[in-house]
XYZ file of C-alpha atoms in Angstrom:
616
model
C 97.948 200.211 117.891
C 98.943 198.752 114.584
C 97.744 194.998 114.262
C 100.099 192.818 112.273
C 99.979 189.058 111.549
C 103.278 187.091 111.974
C 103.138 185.299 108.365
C 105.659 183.088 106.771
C 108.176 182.223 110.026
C 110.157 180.332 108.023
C 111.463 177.485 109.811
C 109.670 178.592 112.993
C 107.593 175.847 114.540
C 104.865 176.863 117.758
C 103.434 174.931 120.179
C 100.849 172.749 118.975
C 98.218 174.903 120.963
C 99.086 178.057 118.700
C 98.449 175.769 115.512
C 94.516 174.696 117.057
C 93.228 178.041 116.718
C 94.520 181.914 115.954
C 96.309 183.383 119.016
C 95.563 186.514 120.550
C 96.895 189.120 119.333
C 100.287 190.316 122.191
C 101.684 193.776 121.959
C 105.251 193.178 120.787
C 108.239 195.793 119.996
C 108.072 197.612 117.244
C 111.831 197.285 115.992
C 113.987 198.318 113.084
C 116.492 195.948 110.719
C 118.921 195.878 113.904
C 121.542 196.090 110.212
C 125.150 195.377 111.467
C 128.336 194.934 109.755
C 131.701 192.962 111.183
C 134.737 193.285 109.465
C 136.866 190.055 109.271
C 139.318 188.757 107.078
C 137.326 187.729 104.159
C 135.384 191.349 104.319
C 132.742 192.396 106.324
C 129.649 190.244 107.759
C 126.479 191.882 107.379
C 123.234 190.694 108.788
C 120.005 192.477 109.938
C 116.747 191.269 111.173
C 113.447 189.473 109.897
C 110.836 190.728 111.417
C 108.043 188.542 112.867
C 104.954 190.930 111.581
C 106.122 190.091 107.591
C 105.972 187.613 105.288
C 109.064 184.983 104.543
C 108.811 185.639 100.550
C 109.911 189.250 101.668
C 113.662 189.500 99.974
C 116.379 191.949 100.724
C 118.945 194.487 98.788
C 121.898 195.036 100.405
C 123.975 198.489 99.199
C 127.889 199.321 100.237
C 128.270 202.883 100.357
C 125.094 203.661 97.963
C 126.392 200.750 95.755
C 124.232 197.162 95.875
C 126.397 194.313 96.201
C 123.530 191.371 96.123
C 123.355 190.454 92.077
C 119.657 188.958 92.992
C 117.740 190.208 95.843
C 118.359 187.832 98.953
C 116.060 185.576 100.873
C 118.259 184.983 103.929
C 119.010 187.686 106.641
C 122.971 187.416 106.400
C 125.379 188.786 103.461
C 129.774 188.159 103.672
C 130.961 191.484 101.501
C 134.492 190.062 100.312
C 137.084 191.884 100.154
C 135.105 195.017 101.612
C 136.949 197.569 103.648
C 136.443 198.387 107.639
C 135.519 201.456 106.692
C 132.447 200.662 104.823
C 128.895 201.760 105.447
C 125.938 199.230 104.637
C 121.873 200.489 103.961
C 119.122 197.882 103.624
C 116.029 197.880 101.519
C 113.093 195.383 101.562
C 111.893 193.578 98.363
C 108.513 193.163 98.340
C 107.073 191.248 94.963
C 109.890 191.967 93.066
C 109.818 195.443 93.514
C 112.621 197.466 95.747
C 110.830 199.912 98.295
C 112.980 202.789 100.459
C 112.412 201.775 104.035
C 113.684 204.203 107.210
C 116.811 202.926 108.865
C 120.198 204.369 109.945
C 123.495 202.904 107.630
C 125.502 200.682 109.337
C 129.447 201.562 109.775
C 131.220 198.370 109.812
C 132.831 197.598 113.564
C 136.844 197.093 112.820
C 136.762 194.413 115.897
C 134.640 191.383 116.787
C 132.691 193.397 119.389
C 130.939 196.767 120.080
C 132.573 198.867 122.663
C 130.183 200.654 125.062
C 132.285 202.919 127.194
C 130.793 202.974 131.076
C 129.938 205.374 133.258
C 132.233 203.794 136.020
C 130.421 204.799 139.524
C 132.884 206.281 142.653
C 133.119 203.468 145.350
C 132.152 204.719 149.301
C 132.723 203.472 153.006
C 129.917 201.895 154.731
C 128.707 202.536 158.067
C 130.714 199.835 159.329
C 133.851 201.516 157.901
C 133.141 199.116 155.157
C 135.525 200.308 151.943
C 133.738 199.344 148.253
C 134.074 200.062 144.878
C 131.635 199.156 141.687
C 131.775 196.435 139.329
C 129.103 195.906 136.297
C 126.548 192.574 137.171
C 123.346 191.695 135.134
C 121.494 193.375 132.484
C 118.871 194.008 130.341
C 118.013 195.585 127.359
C 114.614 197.302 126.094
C 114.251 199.779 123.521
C 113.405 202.916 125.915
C 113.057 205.886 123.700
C 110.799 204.241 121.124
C 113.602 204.568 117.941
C 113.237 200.390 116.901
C 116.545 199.614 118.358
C 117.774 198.703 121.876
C 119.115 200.273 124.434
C 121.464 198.569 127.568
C 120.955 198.670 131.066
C 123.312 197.667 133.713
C 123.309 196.868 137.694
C 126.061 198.411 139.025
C 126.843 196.300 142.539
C 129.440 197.015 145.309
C 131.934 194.835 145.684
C 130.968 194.126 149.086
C 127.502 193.016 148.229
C 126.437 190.171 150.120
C 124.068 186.645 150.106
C 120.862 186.933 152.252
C 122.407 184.359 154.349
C 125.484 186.751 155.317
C 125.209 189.509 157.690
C 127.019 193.144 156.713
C 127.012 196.827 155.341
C 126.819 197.205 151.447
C 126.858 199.784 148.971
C 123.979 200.995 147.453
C 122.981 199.408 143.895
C 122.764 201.778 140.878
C 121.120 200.854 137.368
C 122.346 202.608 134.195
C 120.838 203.109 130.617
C 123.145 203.783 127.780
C 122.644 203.744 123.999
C 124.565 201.572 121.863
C 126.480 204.220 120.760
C 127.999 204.587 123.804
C 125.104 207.852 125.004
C 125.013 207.489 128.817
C 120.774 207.871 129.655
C 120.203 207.780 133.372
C 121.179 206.568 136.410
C 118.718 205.263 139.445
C 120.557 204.812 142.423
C 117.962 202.729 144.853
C 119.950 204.211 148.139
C 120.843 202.697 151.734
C 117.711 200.916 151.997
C 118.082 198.296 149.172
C 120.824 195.879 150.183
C 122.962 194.745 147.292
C 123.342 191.430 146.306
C 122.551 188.693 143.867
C 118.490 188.170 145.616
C 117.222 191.802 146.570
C 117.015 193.772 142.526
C 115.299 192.636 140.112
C 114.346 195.118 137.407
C 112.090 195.266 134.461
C 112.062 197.024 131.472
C 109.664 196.563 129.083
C 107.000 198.685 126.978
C 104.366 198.096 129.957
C 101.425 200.671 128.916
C 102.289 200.220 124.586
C 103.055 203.315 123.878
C 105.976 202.573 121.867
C 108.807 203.361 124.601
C 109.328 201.394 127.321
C 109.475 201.881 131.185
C 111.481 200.604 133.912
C 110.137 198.906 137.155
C 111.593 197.710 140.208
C 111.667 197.409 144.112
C 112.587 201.032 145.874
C 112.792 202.455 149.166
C 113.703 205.751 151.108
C 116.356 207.518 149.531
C 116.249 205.949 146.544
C 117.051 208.536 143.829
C 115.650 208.632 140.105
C 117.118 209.674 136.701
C 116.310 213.072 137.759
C 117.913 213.355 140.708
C 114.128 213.286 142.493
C 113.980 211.136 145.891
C 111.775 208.381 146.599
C 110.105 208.291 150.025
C 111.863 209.958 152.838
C 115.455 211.849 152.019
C 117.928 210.516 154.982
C 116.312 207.837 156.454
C 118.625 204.787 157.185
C 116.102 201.592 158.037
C 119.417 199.322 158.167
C 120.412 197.234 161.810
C 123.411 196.572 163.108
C 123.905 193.066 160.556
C 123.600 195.231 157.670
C 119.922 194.212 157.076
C 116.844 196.191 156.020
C 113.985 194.625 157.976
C 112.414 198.065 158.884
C 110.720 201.074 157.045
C 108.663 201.509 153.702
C 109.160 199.306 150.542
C 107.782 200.535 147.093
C 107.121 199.480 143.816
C 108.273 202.054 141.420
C 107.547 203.018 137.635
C 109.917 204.660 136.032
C 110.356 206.753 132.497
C 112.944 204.909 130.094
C 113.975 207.769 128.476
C 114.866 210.089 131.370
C 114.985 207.702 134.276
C 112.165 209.884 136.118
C 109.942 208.315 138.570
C 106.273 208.061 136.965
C 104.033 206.523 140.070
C 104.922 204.421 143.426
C 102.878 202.610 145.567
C 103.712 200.220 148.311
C 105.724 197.116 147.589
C 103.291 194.479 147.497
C 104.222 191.224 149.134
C 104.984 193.481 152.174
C 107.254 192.185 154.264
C 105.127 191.258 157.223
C 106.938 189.649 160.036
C 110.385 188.734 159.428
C 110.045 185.136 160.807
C 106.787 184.429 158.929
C 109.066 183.812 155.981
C 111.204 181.075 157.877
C 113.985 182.869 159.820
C 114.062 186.032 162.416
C 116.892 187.269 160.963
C 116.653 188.422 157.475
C 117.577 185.946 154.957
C 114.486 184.531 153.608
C 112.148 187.101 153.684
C 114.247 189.255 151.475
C 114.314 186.755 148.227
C 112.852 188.608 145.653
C 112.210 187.539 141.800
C 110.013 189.104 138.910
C 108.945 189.097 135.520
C 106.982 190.086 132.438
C 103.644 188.263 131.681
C 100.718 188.854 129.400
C 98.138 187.383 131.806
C 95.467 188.030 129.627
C 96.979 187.518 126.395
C 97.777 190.339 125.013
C 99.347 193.181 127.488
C 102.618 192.351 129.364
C 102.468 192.959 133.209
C 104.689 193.284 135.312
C 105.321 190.030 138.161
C 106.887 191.005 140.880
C 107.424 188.249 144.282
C 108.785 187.809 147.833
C 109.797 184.102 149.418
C 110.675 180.976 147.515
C 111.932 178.364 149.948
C 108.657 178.646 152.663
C 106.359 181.069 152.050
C 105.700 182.419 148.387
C 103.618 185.168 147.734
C 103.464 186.764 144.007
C 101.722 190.386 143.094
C 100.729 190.896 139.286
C 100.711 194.935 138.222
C 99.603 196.688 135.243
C 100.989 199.972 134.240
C 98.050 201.465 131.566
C 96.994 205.296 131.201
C 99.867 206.772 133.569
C 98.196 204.411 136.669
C 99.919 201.467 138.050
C 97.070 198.949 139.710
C 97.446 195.917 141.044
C 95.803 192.838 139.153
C 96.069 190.138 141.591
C 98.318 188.787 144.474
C 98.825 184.781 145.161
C 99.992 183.502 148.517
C 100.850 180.135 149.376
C 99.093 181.292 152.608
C 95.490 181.811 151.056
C 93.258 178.579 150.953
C 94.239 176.401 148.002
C 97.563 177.208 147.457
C 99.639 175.502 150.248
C 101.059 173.225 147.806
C 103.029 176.317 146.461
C 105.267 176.668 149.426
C 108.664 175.519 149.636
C 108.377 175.233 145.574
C 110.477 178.507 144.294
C 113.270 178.320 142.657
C 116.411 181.256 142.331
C 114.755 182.173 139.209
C 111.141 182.178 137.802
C 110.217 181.430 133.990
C 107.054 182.888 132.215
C 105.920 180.887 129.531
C 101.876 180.002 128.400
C 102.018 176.794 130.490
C 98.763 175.207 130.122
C 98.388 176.475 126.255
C 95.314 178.872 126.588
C 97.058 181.752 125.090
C 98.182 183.178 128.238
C 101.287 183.336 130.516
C 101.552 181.428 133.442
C 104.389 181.670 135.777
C 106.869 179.076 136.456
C 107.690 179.575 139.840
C 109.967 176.623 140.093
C 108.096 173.152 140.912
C 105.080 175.085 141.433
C 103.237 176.849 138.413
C 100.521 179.594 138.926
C 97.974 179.972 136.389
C 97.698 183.406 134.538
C 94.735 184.005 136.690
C 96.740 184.025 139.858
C 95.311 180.467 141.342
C 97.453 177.767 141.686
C 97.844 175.675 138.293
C 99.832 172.501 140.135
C 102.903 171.683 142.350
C 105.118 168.800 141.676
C 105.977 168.785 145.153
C 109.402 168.014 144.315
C 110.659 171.901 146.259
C 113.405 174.365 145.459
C 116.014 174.141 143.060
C 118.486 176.613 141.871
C 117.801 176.209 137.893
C 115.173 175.750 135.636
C 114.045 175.698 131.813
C 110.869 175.951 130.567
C 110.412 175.970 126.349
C 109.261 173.110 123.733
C 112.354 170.691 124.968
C 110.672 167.846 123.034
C 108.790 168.743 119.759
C 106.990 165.267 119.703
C 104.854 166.070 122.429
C 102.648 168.862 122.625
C 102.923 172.025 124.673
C 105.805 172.944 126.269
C 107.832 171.330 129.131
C 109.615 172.139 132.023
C 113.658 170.805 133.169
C 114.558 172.027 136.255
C 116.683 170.749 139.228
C 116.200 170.255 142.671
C 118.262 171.038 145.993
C 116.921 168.395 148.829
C 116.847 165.243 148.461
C 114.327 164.409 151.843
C 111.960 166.236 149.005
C 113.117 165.869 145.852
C 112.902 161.344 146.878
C 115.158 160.546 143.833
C 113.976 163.207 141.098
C 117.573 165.277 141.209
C 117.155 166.474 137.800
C 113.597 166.458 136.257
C 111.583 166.989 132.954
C 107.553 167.439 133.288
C 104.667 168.375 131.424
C 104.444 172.285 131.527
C 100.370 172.264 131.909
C 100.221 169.247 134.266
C 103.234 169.020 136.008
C 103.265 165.614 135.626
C 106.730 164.142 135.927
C 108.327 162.273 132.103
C 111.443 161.319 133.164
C 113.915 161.654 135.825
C 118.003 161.358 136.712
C 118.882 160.011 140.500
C 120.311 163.262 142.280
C 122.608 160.593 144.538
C 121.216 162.087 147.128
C 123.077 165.643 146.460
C 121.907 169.330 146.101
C 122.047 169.286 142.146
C 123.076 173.015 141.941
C 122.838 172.801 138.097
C 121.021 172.001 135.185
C 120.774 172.935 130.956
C 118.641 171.891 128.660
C 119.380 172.637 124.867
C 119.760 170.800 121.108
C 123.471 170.071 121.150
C 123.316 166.569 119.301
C 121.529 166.168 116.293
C 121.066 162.532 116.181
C 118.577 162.856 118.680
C 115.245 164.977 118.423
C 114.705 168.230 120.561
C 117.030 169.062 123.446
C 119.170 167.334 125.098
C 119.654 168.088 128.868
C 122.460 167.309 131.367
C 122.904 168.590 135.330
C 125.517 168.268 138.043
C 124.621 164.597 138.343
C 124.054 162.010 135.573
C 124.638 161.819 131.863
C 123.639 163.375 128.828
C 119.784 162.963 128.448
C 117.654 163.054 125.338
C 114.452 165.003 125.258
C 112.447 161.881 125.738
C 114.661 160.391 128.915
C 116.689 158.208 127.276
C 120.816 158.634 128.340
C 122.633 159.982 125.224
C 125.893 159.147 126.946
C 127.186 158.919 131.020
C 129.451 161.596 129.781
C 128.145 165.067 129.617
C 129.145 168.721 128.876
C 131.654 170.327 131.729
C 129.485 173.600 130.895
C 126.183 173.783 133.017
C 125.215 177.328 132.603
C 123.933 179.301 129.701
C 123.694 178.462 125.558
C 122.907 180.969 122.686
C 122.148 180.276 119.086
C 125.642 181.629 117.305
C 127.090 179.653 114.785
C 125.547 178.980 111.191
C 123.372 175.775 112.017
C 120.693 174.873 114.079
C 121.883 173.728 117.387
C 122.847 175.913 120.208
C 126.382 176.563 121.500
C 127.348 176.349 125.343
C 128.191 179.604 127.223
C 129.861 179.882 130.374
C 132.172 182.367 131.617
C 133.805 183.994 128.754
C 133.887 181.031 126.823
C 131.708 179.918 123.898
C 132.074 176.185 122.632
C 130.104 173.421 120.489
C 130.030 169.796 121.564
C 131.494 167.226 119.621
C 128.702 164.437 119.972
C 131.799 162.024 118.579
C 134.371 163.047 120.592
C 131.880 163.970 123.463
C 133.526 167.059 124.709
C 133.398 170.818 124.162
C 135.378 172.422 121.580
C 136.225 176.418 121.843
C 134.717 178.680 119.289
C 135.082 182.145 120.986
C 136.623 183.524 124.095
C 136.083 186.558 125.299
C 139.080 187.306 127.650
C 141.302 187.506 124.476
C 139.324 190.865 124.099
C 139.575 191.805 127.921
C 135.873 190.254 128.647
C 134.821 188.837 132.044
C 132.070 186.981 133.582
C 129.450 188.106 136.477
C 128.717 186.424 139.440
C 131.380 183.967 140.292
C 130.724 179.880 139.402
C 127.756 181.156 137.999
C 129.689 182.768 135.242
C 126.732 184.732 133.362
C 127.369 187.082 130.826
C 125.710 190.738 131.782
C 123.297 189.409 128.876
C 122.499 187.551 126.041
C 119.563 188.341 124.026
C 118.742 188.454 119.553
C 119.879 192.453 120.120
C 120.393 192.922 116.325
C 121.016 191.728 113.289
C 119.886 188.241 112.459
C 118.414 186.033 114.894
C 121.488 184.736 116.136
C 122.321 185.619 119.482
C 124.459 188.287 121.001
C 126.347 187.992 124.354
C 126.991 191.097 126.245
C 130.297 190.884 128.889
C 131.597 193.325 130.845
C 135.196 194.163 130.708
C 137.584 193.387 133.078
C 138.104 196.826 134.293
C 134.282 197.692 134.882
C 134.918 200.449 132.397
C 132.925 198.926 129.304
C 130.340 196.565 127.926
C 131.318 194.478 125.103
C 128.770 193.222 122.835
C 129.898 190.214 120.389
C 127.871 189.317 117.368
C 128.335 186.193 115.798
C 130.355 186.448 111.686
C 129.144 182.833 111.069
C 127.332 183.200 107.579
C 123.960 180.848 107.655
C 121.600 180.138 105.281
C 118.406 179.503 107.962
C 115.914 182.501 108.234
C 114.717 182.761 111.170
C 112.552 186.316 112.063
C 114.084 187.959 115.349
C 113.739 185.752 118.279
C 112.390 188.826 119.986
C 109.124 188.725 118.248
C 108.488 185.428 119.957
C 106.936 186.494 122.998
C 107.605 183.237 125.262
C 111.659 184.476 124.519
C 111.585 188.403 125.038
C 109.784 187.775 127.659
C 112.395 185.894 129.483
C 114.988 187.939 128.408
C 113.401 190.917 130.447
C 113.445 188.401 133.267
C 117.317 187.491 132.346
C 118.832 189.769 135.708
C 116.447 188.162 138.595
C 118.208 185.771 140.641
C 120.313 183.103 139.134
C 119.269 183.431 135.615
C 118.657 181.177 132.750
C 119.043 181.469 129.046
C 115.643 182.571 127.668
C 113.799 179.539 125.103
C 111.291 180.719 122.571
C 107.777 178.740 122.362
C 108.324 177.005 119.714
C 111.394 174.096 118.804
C 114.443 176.248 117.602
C 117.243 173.021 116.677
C 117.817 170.262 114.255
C 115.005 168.814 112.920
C 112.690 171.860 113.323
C 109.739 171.164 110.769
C 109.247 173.802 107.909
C 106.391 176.099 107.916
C 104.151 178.032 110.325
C 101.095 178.301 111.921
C 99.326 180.727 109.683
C 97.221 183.414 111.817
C 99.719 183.603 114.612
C 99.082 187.669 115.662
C 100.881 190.519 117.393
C 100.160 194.225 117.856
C 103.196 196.688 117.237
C 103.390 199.320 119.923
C 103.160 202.874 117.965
């Protein structure tokens, strides 16, 4: 492993905790420039990434088809070519002390369209045992680089179209997950079989370089009949565990590794929280004992392990695995059951964040109102109970640490806290908005105003809140769903559906910037409308968004053409961020926050020993 210290973030700011004393050191991607070029009318865009492991006074030459076009070397991580041609090619090469050093890295060819194209693998549709007919359309994704090259690859859940809610009985279609290049290379397929129901609850999947060998693996929840890459199948080939409803409440459940570049099943063990009896969860009849969630962790600071959990809105039980040496083991299990953790139950939310809660260099897990300690012992409950959204990141930079916004679902429980923020380590409540007594289905927290410091958050009910509690304004924005970083300043942009738009603080509404049906894009996931992911893929660390098209045939990847003059290093060398990305298809996801305060305001400089290891 190749130890490198993340020096000179530019305008990167950590929690307060990583300025006290050197972090670990976390085993982080090892990625290439991520160089891409977007022609437009004025030329062609060009941008390419920072990485975290070097130092800000490293500068940049930029060269057209073997020609440079910078006059001076540049400082920033973005370059407009006027007047270039669509059919240029772009190479990069690092300046380090004034002197111009060759550095590995394919050219980039110059997209002719505001999006990448990756052509699909389109799945045949089937008839259920209930004479059920289905075809396939793309849902959420995630990216990880998988054959160890520096750049990422795309994976997709493929889901029936007659997938269902826990709550509603019925046949569906097995689920499928796909790997393809970004140059379109179709990898693998998994198809998980009869005995993994489809639907937005039951598959989530994690890819992420889990034993640091440079390439990362794929983990998820697998049964009999599931299939890998390979064709090779899981368990017991024919068996059919479903009842007459549709549900899967009988048989074997495992926990499965598999290879990223092949798709191969590497190891399996039994799915651990087993599913006991059905009504132990809080229902006979299926719907509650089949909420799963799961993400990636470094529990002791510097490996990631995999999270993987069962039961949110009773019982909650959470198993941490590590994948090291070609042996998957189990690190701990927490139950809401076990002595000292009762508090837990009834506190899940449709979506769990990781983030290092309490500030001791290592992850906790957010698991809605209730946060477990990286240890596996319960770290606090606020008591307040389930709630469909939640945001965990360094909301207000005048505090310390890093806080938590989430909302809440019943009021009986919630007594007047509809939409929340608290103190990520304590759980202690700062402010709150009156739910009315409502389910408040809905909730974002992000810097969209830059008269007022941090992020500003809004849900379903209330106005537009400042970090610190105080209302910005009873108006708020229409958009509740997800945000990326894509235009040339610091705040973040709203995304929902296809759509991307700014607010206007003075005329307090959205305004469009992008939308994606123009080019044929569509949403997942109906009023949810997520994009199959966003995540800094490439280039600078602006974010990309990654829709499917309308006819299930394609991904379309959009890159923002917005010069800036911030340098930032690649959001994916921020642990807290990449880390939630690889949670970004569990549930009803959430835009991923880095540690640290990423808006208007954000003070210069960096902590100065903050480490990471480089998987070789």
């Amino acid at each position: 492993m190749k130890i490198a210290t993340i020096a000179g973030l530019g305008l990167l700011t950590l929690a307060s905790s990583a300025c006290a004393a050197p972090a670990p050191a976390r085993q982080l991607e090892k990625l290439d420039r991520g160089l891409v070029a977007i022609h437009t009318e004025a030329g062609n865009f060009v941008s390419w990434r920072a990485l975290g492991s070097e130092p800000a006074t490293l500068a940049f030459n930029l060269y057209r088809d073997g020609v440079r076009v910078n006059k001076a070397p540049l400082g920033v991580t973005n370059f407009v070519d006027a007047g270039a041609n669509a059919a240029a090619s772009y190479s990069l090469r690092p300046v380090r002390d004034g002197v111009e050093t060759q550095e590995a890295g394919k050219p980039a060819a110059a997209w002719n369209q505001p999006f990448l194209r990756i052509p699909l693998r389109k799945p045949a549709g089937g008839t259920t045992p209930d004479g059920q007919a289905y075809t396939y359309v793309v849902n959420d994704g995630s990216t990880a680089d998988l054959d160890g090259d520096g750049s990422y690859e795309l994976l997709v859940k493929w889901q029936p179209t007659n997938a269902h809610d826990n709550s509603h009985r019925g046949h569906t279609g097995p689920t499928l997950v796909d790997a393809y290049r970004l140059d379109g290379t179709f990898m693998w397929r998994i198809d998980l079989g009869p005995n993994i129901r489809a639907g937005a609850h039951y598959t989530t999947y994690l890819a992420y370089d889990f034993d640091g060998d440079g390439r990362a693996e794929v983990m998820m929840k697998t049964a009999d009949g599931s299939v890998d890459g390979g064709g090779k199948v899981i368990g017991t080939a024919g068996a059919d565990h479903r009842n007459k409803d549709g549900y899967v409440l009988a048989g074997p459940e495992y926990l499965t590794v598999f290879d990223g570049r092949s798709g191969a099943a590497l190891a399996s063990t039994d799915y651990t929280p087993p599913r006991g009896e059905v009504q132990s969860w809080g229902d006979a009849y299926g719907n509650r004992v089949d909420r799963f969630l799961g993400g990636v962790a470094y529990l002791d600071g510097t490996r990631p392990s995999a999270v993987f959990a069962r039961g949110y809105y009773t019982r909650a039980v959470l198993a941490a695995w590590d994948w090291r040496d070609g042996k998957l083991t189990r690190r701990w299990v927490f139950d809401s059951k076990d002595e000292g953790n009762g508090a837990a139950a009834g506190q899940g939310a449709h979506w769990m964040a990781v983030a290092d809660a309490d500030g001791d260099g290592r992850d906790d897990i957010v698991y809605g109102a209730a946060t477990i300690a990286s240890t596996g012992r319960l770290l606090y409950s606020t008591g307040l109970c389930h709630g469909d959204a939640l945001h965990v990141g360094r909301h207000d930079p005048g505090k310390a640490g890093l806080q938590v916004f989430m909302v809440h679902e019943s009021p009986a429980c919630y007594r007047g806290h509809g939409a929340e923020m608290h103190d990520a380590a304590s759980g202690r409540v700062l402010w709150r908005v009156d739910g009315q007594g409502s389910d408040v289905g809905r909730g974002a927290c992000m810097d969209i105003d830059p008269a007022w410091p941090g992020n500003e958050c809004w849900a379903s009910v209330g106005g537009l809140m400042s970090a610190t509690g105080v209302q910005i304004s009873p108006k708020r924005p229409r958009s509740l769903n997800f945000g990326l970083w894509w235009d040339g300043d610091l705040l973040r942009e709203s995304l929902d559906g296809t759509r991307i738009d700014k607010w206007s603080p003075q005329a307090q509404r959205l305004e469009p910037v992008l939308d994606g049906a123009r080019f044929g894009a569509a949403s997942n996931n109906g009023t949810k409308s997520n994009p199959v992911l966003s995540a800094d893929l490439f280039g600078d660390w602006r974010e990309e968004v990654v829709w499917r098209s309308s006819a299930d045939d394609a991904l379309l990847v959009f890159s923002t053409t917005t010069p800036t003059t911030h340098r930032i290093p690649t959001l994916m060398h921020d642990p807290q961020y990449r880390v939630q990305v690889a949670a970004q298809n569990a549930g009803y996801n959430q835009p991923p926050h880095p540690s640290f305060f990423l808006g208007e305001g954000m003070a210069p400089g960096s902590p100065a020993s903050v480490q990471s290891s480089t998987a070789q």
